[in-house]
Every structure is written in C-alpha cells, then in structure tokens.
C-alpha cells in the first residue's frame, strides 16, 4: 500500500523533473525580451520555472502536513494490484501495436485479458476479441475511411 | 432582443432538417452510452468522435458533438441513481440522494426528477445563450490583442481562484498544460520549441490524445482500483412513479431556480458542471426546509445538482462561442474542433458564420428535449448493459480509447502518449490535481501567448498596454486580483472551504 505523503512527494518530484526538462529545452532559444516583446523562449522558460516552484511548494506543504498525510493510505495493496493487472496489459498492447498493427494488438489484448484477468471461457474471450476487432475495422476502414495502424499481417492479407 | 429571435428562427431553419435530427438522435444515444459507461466521459466521448467529423460540414459536426455532450450529461445520472456509480464526475452529487431513493424502490421517481430538472436546467442555460451571446460577441468585436490577452488571463486566474482545487495544484496543472501546448513550432518566430530533437514532437502534442489519456484511461484505472460492482436497483420503470414525480415537480421550483442560477454562473465562468452540481447541492441542503432529510432520499437533493449540472453544461457554450474561451473541459475540446473544421472561434463567428452559430444554438433546444425523452426511454436498455461484467466492458473501452488516440493524427507515437497520460491522469486524480485546467491551458495557452506577443508588438514591449484603456485595464486588474486571491485569503485566514467545494475538488470543471 502507498501512503499519501509518499505519493505527494513522488509526484511533486516528477513535476519538478518535467520542469527541469522544460528548462533544458529552452537552452537554445532566446528567452529574453526584445523591443518587439517576448521572444520564443520567454514563456517556456518562465512556465518551467513556475512549474518547478509550484512543485517545490506542493512538496513543502505535503511535508508540513506529514503527520496526517503519512497516516492516510492513498492506494491500498489490493486496489494497486488491480490497477497494475489492468494497466500493464495496456502497455503491452501498445508495444505490440507498434510492430503488428493496432488490429492484431487489440484482438490479442482482448483475448488474453478477458480470458486470464477476467477469467472468462475461451469462447467468450475469442468472440469479444474477434467481434470488436471486426466492428472496428468495418467502422473505421469502410464507413469513415479513417485508416488505422496496420502491421505485416494486414499487408499479407491484402488489407493494408 | 428581437433580432436574436429572428436569428434563432433562422437557426431553427438550419437545424431542423432530417439529416440533423438523425445526427442529434445518434449523438444523444452515443452520449448516453458514453455517460453510462465508467471511464468514458463527456470530454473523452467528444474527443473520440472528433476525428470522425473532420469530413463533415461544421453545422452537422457541432450538432453531433453537442448532442453527444447532452446525452453524456443525462447518461451519467442514470448510473448514479441506479447503481450508485457516477458515470460522470459531474453526477457524483446526484448519487447522494438519488441512490437512496432507488434503494427505497423509488428509482422511477428519482430518474424522472433528475431528467426533467436537468432538461429545465439545460433550457435555462440555452435561453441565456440565446439572449446574451450575440451581445457578448458584439461587445467582444471591439477587442484587440490586449483585451483578448486580458480575457484569457482572467480565465486562467479565475481557475486558480474559484476552480475549487488547491491553488498550487491548479497552477501545476495550468503550467503543465501551457508547456505541452507550447511544444512544436512557435507560431510567431517559426522556431522549434521544446521538441528535444525528437521528430515525433515536431508537430507538438495533440490535446486530444492528452484528453483520452487523462480522462479516459486514467478514469478507467480509478474505476478498476475501486473494484467495480454493478449491483443496483432494477432498471424497470414504473409509470405511476414517473407521473407522481411529474406532478410534484412544481413544488420544487425554488431548487430548480437556484440550481439553474448556480449552473449558469459556474458554466460561464470556468467552474464547470462538476463544481456547479456540488455547489448547488450544498446550497440546497443549507437553505431548504427539507435540508435535514438530505442524503436519505430527498427529491430536492436530486433536483438541485441535476439542474445545476445541465445549466452549467449548456451555458459553458456561451464563452466558447462568443469569446473563444471554453468554460469546461468538454467545451475546450469542442473549441479545438472548431479550429480543425476551419472556423475561427470568437466574436467574428457571429458575423461570418451565422448559420453555424444559430444552427448550433437552435439545435441545443431540440437536442435537450430529445435527450430527456431518450434518456428516460433507454433506462432499461442501458441498465441491462451494465449487468455485463466489467471484465469484458473494461478492456473494450481501453481499445476504444487507444483507437481514438491513433485516429487523431495517425501516429503510432500517440499511443505511447495516451498511455503515459493515462498513468498521469490516474495519479493526478488520486492527489486531487484538477485536470480541466491542464486541457484548457493546452487549448488556449498558445492563443493567449499570441495575443500577448501581438500586444507587445503594438506597444513596443511595454506592459502598459494592458492598462491602456478602462476596459482592458479593468479586465487585467480583475485577473491580477483573482491571481492574488488564494494568497490573500490564506493570509487573512478566510480559506474556509465548504464541504461541498471540498468534495468538488475531486474533479472540477469536466
């Protein structure tokens, strides 16, 4: 389980890092104020600084309230496990989609999550996986003619 | 006023074609579906549908998208009342009394109260738009870049002061939004900003992908964490209960009036429907004679948040149409849509695109009437749909979200972005960072920056231009005051947030 204090501090740290990266990104830009007003890097530079300052203040506030925040559980062990079990397959699906295309990735994702995470019968999982993928294909490729990401399989079948 | 009525009649002649009515019905049905399903909300639903409207004409497109919005607002209440699961953040307050009513076997009554009062709230919002929007627009026609910047500044500042979130966390959200919005080509100088030599970042990050991540995947993770159990009251409707509710609705006119007023105010200022429904519920509980019965199945506790929710949802279209400033996350997405369809949001719309503006306003009347009818008629259908286990619906919603993220620009990279923002959205919700400011800042951040830089070009780099005439001076001063408001109230120890507003912090302004 995760205490609120740790999550607050961790996320504030992440935001601070994002600000730092933003600051780094303005290094090659003119961050000054010329006669025609602010230059391209003016706002990115200052927004990054404000972001870092706000993140630091959030962290300080959290630390000042550490008594209560360290007693508050923000994510329970069970709930967190459920989130991970649900979230990681999504990540896998996106990784697979880069390589095999979106259709195959979503069919595989649906098949395995419904079978194993959802503990449904193979027939149900296969039905949903094939059904949703085919409906998506018809709606996007045929009705709205919006092509989705395709992989080697679609090319092989002559659908790419 | 009379010319507005003429324009409205013209709008009806634009909106009332068979094609448009079919679109309205389709939009409302899709919207109810989106509203009923946890993890899919109004901002996300509109985002998912947006890429499919690129080839439509703008009037049809906006009718489809706004109808989806109305449907989503109605659909969120269905699950709140029957299952105690708010389908939308803005219908959380409806669960407080709606679900107890359903458990007492008064689900039909509760649903009727909810939908009819929501419909009335929406109509009040639309009447306000009809009467005021062209006046606001013609006033705004005199705006130059400094005035525009001042109005944008005011919108951001009022988020910090009144958005309901902790001010520091709102600032973090806003700055993240500004930062993501700035990525890509700088429109004034043409140089690349914050792209870190990554080719995928050259076109910037689309706010649509961010919305799908934050509001779609993030919301799903939250639902999963709680371990959703759809155990609720029966979805069967009892006509006698509905008639009873209809007959006693006039008794609650004060709650309806108060809710509408709160909603209109929170919709026009960027408070949004969620904050509006909580505030209206809180006010009703404090001011009503039945206040003590709130939370145990009091009809007024359903009517108050529903009216405010819908009047805020509709009146959020007023600043979007007439100023180009969205009042909620959903209208921010629609504003982005306007730009994609080649329209220039702002007061010029009322002159150049009369068909579009008044067609849209007229469609709002009909769309909400259709919404009330369809919402009531489809309760059994959608209630049955929720009995399908989440272990099947959840993964299907995930694929819908990712397909939507891909269709925004046809970029495989956007799939990664959606997942990253999904995780971020989950954590931000857990820590009460408001999400709507981030979206708003992404959509209008660069417009605000352009307006500021144009003002500086006009004044040779002097900030005095922001106080160069009474109008812009008043706007800038007000914005500065709003910005200092949290500091001042902290120093003076005024920061007594009511219980309702604390709860609204969960997600203001969706």
XYZ file of C-alpha atoms in Angstrom:
670
model
C 0.000 0.000 0.000
C 1.027 3.551 -0.613
C 0.864 6.453 1.816
C -0.429 9.758 0.598
C 2.724 11.549 1.763
C 4.974 9.405 -0.408
C 2.777 9.739 -3.478
C 2.501 13.526 -2.981
C 6.276 13.860 -2.696
C 6.934 11.472 -5.561
C 4.565 13.182 -7.945
C 5.817 16.642 -6.977
C 9.320 15.373 -7.715
C 8.173 14.136 -11.105
C 6.592 17.503 -11.907
C 9.809 19.211 -10.798
C 11.748 16.998 -13.204
C 9.347 17.844 -16.031
C 10.028 21.499 -15.273
C 13.752 20.858 -15.353
C 13.483 19.110 -18.717
C 11.424 22.041 -19.982
C 14.120 24.428 -18.773
C 16.734 22.384 -20.585
C 14.589 22.583 -23.728
C 14.743 26.375 -23.747
C 18.560 26.398 -23.693
C 18.876 27.037 -27.443
C 16.065 29.580 -27.545
C 16.156 33.289 -26.906
C 14.449 33.606 -23.534
C 14.738 37.358 -23.399
C 12.540 40.352 -24.029
C 13.468 42.293 -27.166
C 11.998 45.533 -28.478
C 9.125 43.570 -30.031
C 8.295 41.905 -26.751
C 8.959 38.381 -25.523
C 10.971 36.016 -27.713
C 10.214 32.373 -28.489
C 11.811 31.016 -25.327
C 10.411 33.640 -22.957
C 7.281 31.797 -21.921
C 8.652 28.233 -21.988
C 11.477 29.375 -19.720
C 9.192 31.068 -17.204
C 6.489 28.391 -17.303
C 9.181 25.816 -16.494
C 10.396 27.925 -13.583
C 6.860 28.432 -12.216
C 6.195 24.718 -12.611
C 9.317 23.862 -10.606
C 8.469 26.419 -7.933
C 4.877 25.188 -7.629
C 6.049 21.570 -7.415
C 8.531 22.503 -4.691
C 5.803 24.333 -2.743
C 3.424 21.368 -3.090
C 6.172 19.150 -1.688
C 6.855 21.567 1.178
C 3.137 21.734 2.007
C 2.961 17.947 1.975
C 5.982 17.726 4.255
C 4.467 20.234 6.692
C 1.330 18.098 6.849
C 3.339 14.857 7.053
C 1.694 13.807 10.325
C -1.707 13.320 8.746
C -0.549 12.516 5.215
C 1.713 9.682 6.301
C -1.251 8.113 8.078
C -3.509 8.362 5.003
C -3.391 5.378 2.708
C -3.894 6.582 -0.856
C -3.631 3.289 -2.737
C -4.463 0.004 -0.996
C -2.435 -3.072 -1.804
C -5.395 -4.844 -3.410
C -6.522 -1.868 -5.445
C -2.979 -1.118 -6.567
C -2.563 -4.707 -7.717
C -5.805 -4.454 -9.688
C -4.560 -1.251 -11.335
C -1.278 -2.897 -12.307
C -3.005 -6.018 -13.605
C -5.228 -3.782 -15.730
C -2.576 -1.260 -16.752
C 0.373 -3.443 -17.722
C -1.509 -5.342 -20.471
C -2.427 -1.943 -21.961
C 1.261 -1.106 -22.123
C 1.927 -4.472 -23.752
C -0.824 -3.845 -26.279
C 0.686 -0.501 -27.285
C 4.120 -2.108 -27.645
C 2.699 -4.898 -29.808
C 0.698 -2.399 -31.879
C 3.889 -0.584 -32.919
C 5.052 -3.796 -34.505
C 1.968 -5.833 -35.539
C -0.532 -3.020 -36.049
C -3.487 -1.908 -33.969
C -5.998 -4.519 -35.114
C -3.954 -7.564 -34.212
C -2.762 -5.938 -30.983
C -6.300 -5.185 -29.834
C -7.551 -8.660 -30.726
C -4.715 -10.278 -28.750
C -5.199 -7.851 -25.860
C -8.936 -8.532 -25.634
C -8.455 -12.276 -25.973
C -5.897 -12.562 -23.183
C -7.279 -10.004 -20.711
C -10.801 -11.376 -20.910
C -9.552 -14.955 -20.668
C -6.995 -14.532 -17.881
C -7.732 -11.298 -15.986
C -11.476 -11.665 -16.441
C -11.442 -15.471 -16.041
C -13.942 -15.988 -18.830
C -14.231 -19.019 -21.080
C -12.042 -19.121 -24.193
C -15.148 -18.959 -26.370
C -16.365 -15.704 -24.767
C -12.921 -14.130 -24.973
C -12.449 -15.143 -28.584
C -15.945 -13.934 -29.505
C -15.417 -10.473 -27.995
C -11.903 -10.178 -29.416
C -12.898 -11.064 -32.966
C -16.212 -9.202 -32.793
C -14.785 -5.894 -31.535
C -11.873 -6.028 -33.971
C -14.092 -6.727 -36.971
C -16.583 -3.998 -35.987
C -13.710 -1.538 -35.529
C -12.333 -2.477 -38.933
C -15.664 -2.002 -40.679
C -16.479 1.273 -38.897
C -13.089 2.911 -39.425
C -11.787 1.496 -42.705
C -15.107 1.212 -44.560
C -17.628 3.708 -43.129
C -15.430 6.614 -42.142
C -12.408 5.693 -44.289
C -10.052 6.524 -41.439
C -7.154 4.051 -41.742
C -5.767 2.607 -38.517
C -2.248 1.379 -37.856
C -1.580 -1.825 -39.787
C 1.138 -4.427 -39.493
C 2.623 -7.208 -41.606
C -0.474 -9.415 -41.255
C -2.825 -6.911 -42.904
C -0.318 -6.378 -45.691
C -0.123 -10.143 -46.189
C -3.916 -10.380 -46.349
C -4.039 -7.528 -48.821
C -5.966 -5.258 -46.433
C -3.132 -2.775 -45.836
C -33.532 41.079 -28.371
C -35.915 40.854 -31.325
C -33.079 40.400 -33.756
C -31.923 37.480 -31.593
C -35.322 35.854 -32.010
C -35.106 36.323 -35.769
C -31.668 34.815 -35.749
C -32.899 31.933 -33.623
C -35.731 31.257 -36.081
C -33.170 31.262 -38.846
C -31.157 28.837 -36.746
C -34.129 26.510 -36.451
C -34.489 26.523 -40.216
C -30.842 25.426 -40.418
C -31.010 22.849 -37.651
C -34.354 21.241 -38.339
C -33.547 19.032 -41.269
C -34.000 15.292 -41.228
C -30.239 14.811 -41.547
C -29.551 16.956 -38.494
C -32.293 15.372 -36.402
C -30.910 11.924 -37.150
C -27.485 13.186 -36.106
C -28.986 14.577 -32.889
C -30.596 11.261 -32.033
C -27.391 9.385 -32.851
C -25.347 11.859 -30.827
C -27.645 11.701 -27.807
C -27.679 7.887 -27.857
C -23.904 7.686 -28.166
C -23.667 10.282 -25.425
C -25.886 8.321 -23.050
C -23.746 5.259 -23.763
C -20.576 7.228 -23.056
C -22.137 8.716 -19.938
C -23.317 5.364 -18.614
C -20.002 3.571 -19.124
C -17.488 4.382 -16.412
C -14.202 5.507 -17.888
C -15.831 7.201 -20.816
C -16.998 10.696 -20.027
C -18.203 13.705 -21.963
C -14.768 15.233 -22.727
C -13.450 11.859 -23.754
C -16.508 10.930 -25.824
C -16.371 14.170 -27.771
C -12.641 13.632 -28.318
C -13.148 10.123 -29.633
C -15.821 11.230 -32.062
C -13.996 14.342 -33.244
C -11.705 12.706 -35.840
C -14.777 11.203 -37.494
C -16.279 14.665 -38.024
C -13.343 16.077 -39.982
C -15.083 15.336 -43.254
C -18.499 16.655 -42.145
C -19.725 20.186 -42.625
C -19.266 22.222 -39.433
C -23.004 22.550 -38.623
C -23.586 18.787 -38.751
C -20.368 18.176 -36.849
C -21.184 20.539 -33.996
C -24.736 19.203 -33.746
C -23.388 15.664 -33.432
C -20.801 16.632 -30.827
C -23.051 18.869 -28.709
C -25.799 16.218 -28.769
C -23.260 13.708 -27.537
C -22.448 16.115 -24.714
C -26.121 16.408 -23.669
C -26.512 12.646 -23.860
C -23.429 12.114 -21.698
C -24.749 14.510 -19.060
C -28.040 12.576 -18.929
C -26.384 9.158 -19.024
C -24.174 9.988 -16.056
C -27.273 10.449 -13.899
C -28.746 7.056 -14.818
C -25.876 5.107 -13.299
C -25.643 7.476 -10.327
C -29.218 6.750 -9.363
C -29.477 3.062 -10.224
C -26.010 1.825 -9.308
C -24.516 4.495 -7.058
C -21.740 4.744 -9.653
C -21.401 8.186 -11.156
C -20.915 7.706 -14.903
C -19.630 11.268 -14.999
C -17.726 13.275 -12.379
C -20.471 15.893 -12.579
C -23.123 13.438 -11.426
C -21.366 12.463 -8.206
C -23.674 14.787 -6.245
C -26.697 13.028 -7.743
C -25.735 9.789 -6.021
C -26.164 11.347 -2.548
C -29.953 11.283 -2.725
C -30.638 9.506 -5.999
C -29.269 6.141 -4.928
C -31.077 6.116 -1.559
C -34.306 6.863 -3.455
C -33.645 3.956 -5.809
C -32.992 1.635 -2.866
C -36.344 2.639 -1.406
C -37.939 1.462 -4.641
C -38.396 4.999 -5.935
C -35.965 4.722 -8.854
C -38.581 5.775 -11.427
C -39.349 8.887 -9.416
C -35.687 9.734 -8.925
C -34.906 9.295 -12.621
C -37.884 11.417 -13.642
C -36.889 14.169 -11.210
C -33.324 14.002 -12.456
C -34.051 14.095 -16.180
C -36.847 16.672 -16.113
C -34.980 19.051 -13.826
C -31.846 18.514 -15.903
C -33.837 19.364 -19.009
C -35.161 22.547 -17.383
C -31.662 23.495 -16.264
C -30.372 22.979 -19.780
C -33.178 25.093 -21.246
C -32.375 27.948 -18.850
C -28.759 27.769 -19.988
C -29.777 27.848 -23.648
C -32.160 30.773 -23.141
C -29.301 32.685 -21.514
C -27.122 31.869 -24.516
C -29.845 32.927 -26.948
C -30.340 36.268 -25.208
C -26.764 37.155 -24.340
C -24.375 35.521 -26.779
C -24.676 37.962 -29.652
C -24.473 40.916 -27.268
C -21.314 39.489 -25.710
C -19.923 38.810 -29.165
C -20.617 42.284 -30.499
C -19.059 43.729 -27.362
C -16.047 41.491 -27.916
C -15.754 42.633 -31.536
C -14.100 45.763 -30.231
C -11.423 43.670 -28.569
C -7.849 43.946 -29.787
C -4.977 41.660 -28.793
C -4.509 43.286 -25.343
C -8.191 42.802 -24.473
C -8.028 39.204 -25.631
C -4.976 38.524 -23.600
C -6.655 40.089 -20.566
C -9.715 37.846 -21.024
C -7.559 34.717 -21.354
C -5.573 35.809 -18.336
C -8.847 36.296 -16.454
C -9.973 32.785 -17.396
C -6.746 31.220 -16.115
C -6.741 33.348 -12.977
C -10.353 32.523 -12.134
C -9.471 28.849 -12.360
C -6.870 29.368 -9.676
C -9.210 31.451 -7.513
C -12.523 29.648 -7.942
C -11.786 26.353 -9.680
C -12.234 24.535 -6.390
C -8.834 22.838 -6.435
C -5.915 23.673 -4.200
C -4.438 26.793 -5.882
C -0.905 25.376 -6.088
C -2.101 22.197 -7.739
C -4.199 24.208 -10.179
C -1.055 26.171 -11.047
C 0.833 22.918 -11.652
C -1.985 21.727 -13.938
C -2.068 25.009 -15.836
C 1.707 25.121 -16.298
C 1.848 21.512 -17.479
C -0.869 22.398 -19.993
C 0.994 25.513 -21.163
C 4.188 23.501 -21.522
C 2.611 20.702 -23.552
C 0.766 23.268 -25.648
C 3.999 25.075 -26.493
C 5.727 22.029 -27.912
C 6.353 22.153 -31.621
C 6.612 25.105 -33.978
C 6.348 28.566 -32.468
C 3.695 30.402 -34.482
C 5.302 33.836 -34.174
C 9.007 33.189 -34.794
C 8.809 29.816 -36.550
C 11.448 28.266 -34.330
C 11.047 24.823 -32.752
C 10.256 24.803 -29.074
C 10.656 22.015 -26.515
C 10.969 19.341 -29.192
C 14.327 17.980 -27.918
C 15.206 16.929 -31.488
C 12.620 14.149 -31.326
C 10.917 14.010 -34.743
C 7.582 12.887 -33.250
C 7.401 16.072 -31.187
C 7.795 18.480 -34.094
C 4.039 18.668 -34.699
C 3.541 19.095 -30.954
C 1.356 17.069 -28.627
C -2.312 16.966 -29.553
C -4.587 17.910 -26.661
C -6.999 15.252 -27.923
C -4.522 12.496 -27.119
C -3.967 14.074 -23.713
C -7.726 14.141 -23.025
C -8.049 10.470 -23.999
C -5.237 9.594 -21.618
C -6.207 11.788 -18.676
C -9.958 11.407 -18.797
C -10.284 8.009 -20.481
C -7.535 5.626 -19.407
C -6.967 7.460 -16.115
C -10.632 7.216 -15.205
C -10.673 3.508 -16.096
C -7.735 2.843 -13.777
C -9.602 4.611 -10.977
C -12.713 2.529 -11.619
C -10.667 -0.673 -11.642
C -8.942 0.243 -8.411
C -12.236 0.503 -6.582
C -13.218 -2.932 -7.860
C -16.448 -2.097 -9.618
C -19.532 -3.995 -8.650
C -22.618 -3.173 -10.599
C -25.182 -4.129 -8.015
C -28.045 -1.798 -8.257
C -31.736 -1.195 -8.279
C -33.863 -2.546 -11.063
C -33.889 -0.572 -14.257
C -37.560 -1.157 -14.834
C -39.622 2.000 -14.963
C -42.908 2.384 -13.200
C -45.241 4.849 -14.985
C -47.091 5.703 -11.776
C -43.880 6.717 -10.058
C -42.967 8.873 -13.044
C -46.363 10.605 -13.001
C -46.097 11.163 -9.260
C -42.714 12.806 -9.766
C -44.015 14.947 -12.630
C -46.959 16.117 -10.531
C -44.851 17.114 -7.559
C -42.005 18.692 -9.512
C -43.547 22.218 -9.456
C -43.277 22.179 -5.656
C -39.506 22.289 -6.026
C -39.390 25.412 -8.180
C -37.044 27.172 -5.758
C -34.473 24.383 -6.023
C -34.771 24.416 -9.819
C -34.332 28.183 -9.951
C -31.388 28.195 -7.558
C -29.750 25.278 -9.357
C -30.114 26.980 -12.738
C -28.642 30.223 -11.449
C -25.653 28.434 -9.896
C -25.198 26.413 -13.067
C -25.321 29.373 -15.430
C -22.800 31.250 -13.309
C -20.404 28.322 -12.990
C -20.762 27.486 -16.677
C -19.926 30.957 -17.928
C -17.041 31.404 -15.525
C -14.829 28.365 -15.927
C -16.089 26.497 -12.871
C -17.709 23.787 -14.912
C -20.595 21.381 -14.318
C -18.916 19.335 -11.569
C -18.273 22.272 -9.281
C -21.748 23.626 -10.134
C -23.561 20.447 -9.119
C -21.716 20.220 -5.798
C -22.274 23.867 -5.034
C -25.976 23.624 -5.855
C -26.345 20.523 -3.688
C -24.561 22.216 -0.822
C -26.662 25.367 -1.112
C -29.892 23.385 -1.316
C -29.032 21.382 1.777
C -28.286 24.509 3.740
C -31.217 26.582 2.528
C -34.008 24.062 2.056
C -36.695 23.345 4.647
C -36.051 19.660 3.946
C -32.330 20.099 4.495
C -32.234 17.598 7.343
C -33.558 14.840 5.083
C -30.781 15.282 2.507
C -28.718 12.177 1.934
C -31.587 9.837 2.774
C -33.542 10.013 -0.468
C -34.842 13.574 -0.676
C -36.045 14.530 -4.197
C -34.692 18.048 -3.776
C -31.244 16.504 -3.354
C -31.591 15.044 -6.841
C -33.122 18.117 -8.432
C -30.574 20.626 -7.141
C -27.379 19.059 -8.548
C -29.018 17.891 -11.784
C -30.373 21.332 -12.683
C -27.018 22.964 -11.996
C -25.073 20.265 -13.825
C -27.002 20.741 -17.050
C -27.365 24.501 -16.971
C -23.594 24.703 -16.445
C -23.015 22.259 -19.288
C -25.061 24.294 -21.732
C -24.025 27.766 -20.621
C -20.357 26.755 -20.921
C -21.038 27.146 -24.653
C -21.588 30.888 -24.249
C -17.971 31.963 -23.677
C -16.808 29.300 -26.119
C -18.963 30.666 -28.935
C -18.764 34.382 -28.310
C -15.228 34.778 -26.930
C -13.468 31.608 -27.995
C -12.851 30.741 -24.343
C -14.178 27.380 -23.180
C -15.957 27.132 -19.814
C -15.336 23.403 -19.322
C -13.037 20.630 -20.467
C -15.653 19.370 -22.931
C -16.180 22.767 -24.498
C -12.395 23.107 -24.698
C -12.349 20.001 -26.862
C -15.183 21.400 -28.999
C -13.270 24.640 -29.380
C -10.360 22.616 -30.693
C -12.821 21.004 -33.090
C -13.948 24.398 -34.399
C -10.362 25.241 -35.276
C -9.891 21.893 -37.004
C -13.055 22.438 -39.073
C -11.547 25.702 -40.256
C -13.643 28.068 -38.159
C -12.116 30.832 -36.130
C -13.722 30.782 -32.679
C -14.577 34.164 -31.283
C -16.942 37.038 -31.942
C -16.354 37.018 -35.713
C -18.258 33.722 -35.801
C -21.458 35.661 -35.186
C -20.896 37.696 -38.342
C -19.161 35.267 -40.673
C -20.814 32.021 -39.637
C -24.391 32.923 -38.717
C -25.702 29.566 -39.936
C -23.230 27.743 -37.770
C -23.783 29.774 -34.603
C -27.555 29.951 -34.692
C -27.933 26.464 -36.100
C -25.979 25.211 -33.125
C -27.972 27.279 -30.612
C -31.273 26.147 -32.123
C -30.115 22.529 -32.109
C -29.425 22.831 -28.382
C -33.147 23.329 -27.691
C -34.186 20.279 -29.640
C -31.175 18.222 -28.616
C -32.016 18.565 -24.946
C -35.694 17.716 -25.458
C -34.605 14.621 -27.380
C -32.134 13.993 -24.566
C -34.837 13.952 -21.857
C -37.056 11.618 -23.875
C -34.329 9.231 -24.950
C -32.704 9.193 -21.529
C -35.970 8.080 -19.947
C -36.793 5.638 -22.724
C -33.425 3.893 -22.716
C -33.019 3.445 -18.950
C -33.880 -0.301 -19.076
C -31.566 -0.858 -22.045
C -28.519 0.793 -20.530
C -29.212 -0.645 -17.092
C -29.152 -4.090 -18.670
C -25.915 -3.213 -20.443
C -24.198 -2.577 -17.128
C -25.017 -6.092 -15.988
C -22.384 -7.238 -18.482
C -19.313 -7.708 -16.357
C -16.659 -5.027 -16.225
C -14.059 -7.669 -17.004
C -15.388 -7.524 -20.569
C -16.518 -3.904 -20.848
C -13.298 -2.525 -19.331
C -10.877 -3.931 -21.945
C -13.289 -2.971 -24.744
C -13.278 0.643 -23.506
C -9.474 0.535 -23.463
C -9.371 -0.447 -27.128
C -11.884 2.287 -27.993
C -9.669 4.856 -26.247
C -6.478 3.707 -27.984
C -8.134 3.545 -31.403
C -9.369 7.084 -30.727
C -5.866 8.226 -29.788
C -4.493 6.808 -33.014
C -7.136 8.405 -35.248
C -6.248 11.906 -34.006
C -3.180 12.103 -36.239
C -2.471 8.564 -37.424
C 0.716 8.466 -35.380
C 1.844 5.289 -33.547
C 3.735 7.514 -31.117
C 0.427 8.928 -29.860
C -0.456 5.509 -28.439
C 2.503 5.779 -26.059
C 1.489 9.307 -25.169
C -2.067 8.210 -24.365
C -0.752 5.513 -22.007
C 1.640 7.923 -20.291
C -1.117 10.484 -19.808
C -3.414 7.721 -18.597
C -0.996 6.934 -15.794
C -0.534 10.645 -15.090
C -4.296 11.183 -15.015
C -4.725 8.379 -12.506
C -2.065 9.786 -10.190
C -3.296 13.373 -10.535
C -6.840 12.323 -9.647
C -5.516 10.390 -6.663
C -3.732 13.514 -5.441
C -6.579 15.968 -6.249
C -4.805 17.808 -9.036
C -7.590 19.290 -11.194
C -7.416 18.041 -14.797
C -9.629 20.555 -16.589
C -7.121 23.461 -16.267
C -4.478 21.351 -17.985
C -6.720 20.785 -21.003
C -7.828 24.404 -21.093
C -4.259 25.655 -20.924
C -3.282 23.357 -23.775
C -6.126 24.539 -25.986
C -5.968 28.279 -25.381
C -2.448 28.661 -23.999
C -0.837 29.411 -27.333
C -3.689 31.740 -28.300
C -3.069 33.628 -25.081
C 0.632 33.777 -25.847
C -0.017 35.003 -29.397
C -2.354 37.690 -28.062
C 0.259 38.756 -25.548
C 3.054 38.933 -28.098
C 0.870 40.839 -30.549
C 0.040 43.303 -27.771
C 3.727 43.726 -27.082
C 4.381 44.342 -30.775
C 1.765 47.091 -30.635
C 3.256 48.715 -27.577
C 6.943 48.165 -28.361
C 7.293 45.801 -25.476
C 5.590 47.839 -22.798
C 3.251 46.124 -20.365
C 1.334 49.399 -20.001
C -0.820 48.371 -22.961
C -2.665 46.024 -20.633
C -3.905 49.099 -18.745
C -4.175 51.409 -21.758
C -7.963 51.834 -21.663
C -10.641 51.342 -18.998
C -11.903 48.046 -20.456
C -8.608 46.244 -20.742
C -7.448 47.841 -17.504
C -10.471 46.538 -15.632
C -10.013 43.038 -17.063
C -6.304 42.939 -16.261
C -6.814 44.286 -12.751
C -9.556 41.764 -12.065
C -7.348 38.947 -13.346
C -4.461 40.088 -11.154
C -6.806 40.213 -8.150
C -8.060 36.678 -8.879
C -4.476 35.512 -9.103
C -3.722 37.010 -5.705
C -6.975 35.770 -4.202
C -5.617 32.484 -2.793
C -2.658 34.318 -1.276
C -4.872 36.997 0.228
C -7.391 34.533 1.594
C -4.645 32.394 3.082
C -3.070 35.407 4.750
C -6.369 36.672 6.099
C -7.392 33.190 7.165
C -10.547 33.251 5.090
C -9.892 29.958 3.497
C -12.984 28.271 4.795
C -13.897 25.881 2.050
C -17.350 24.472 2.380
C -17.806 20.739 2.452
C -19.397 20.776 -0.971
C -16.468 22.566 -2.526
C -14.031 20.199 -0.887
C -15.837 17.311 -2.481
C -15.927 19.149 -5.785
C -12.156 19.204 -5.689
C -12.276 15.634 -6.842
C -12.703 16.898 -10.383
C -13.755 20.454 -11.089
C -14.790 21.571 -14.491
C -15.211 18.496 -16.574
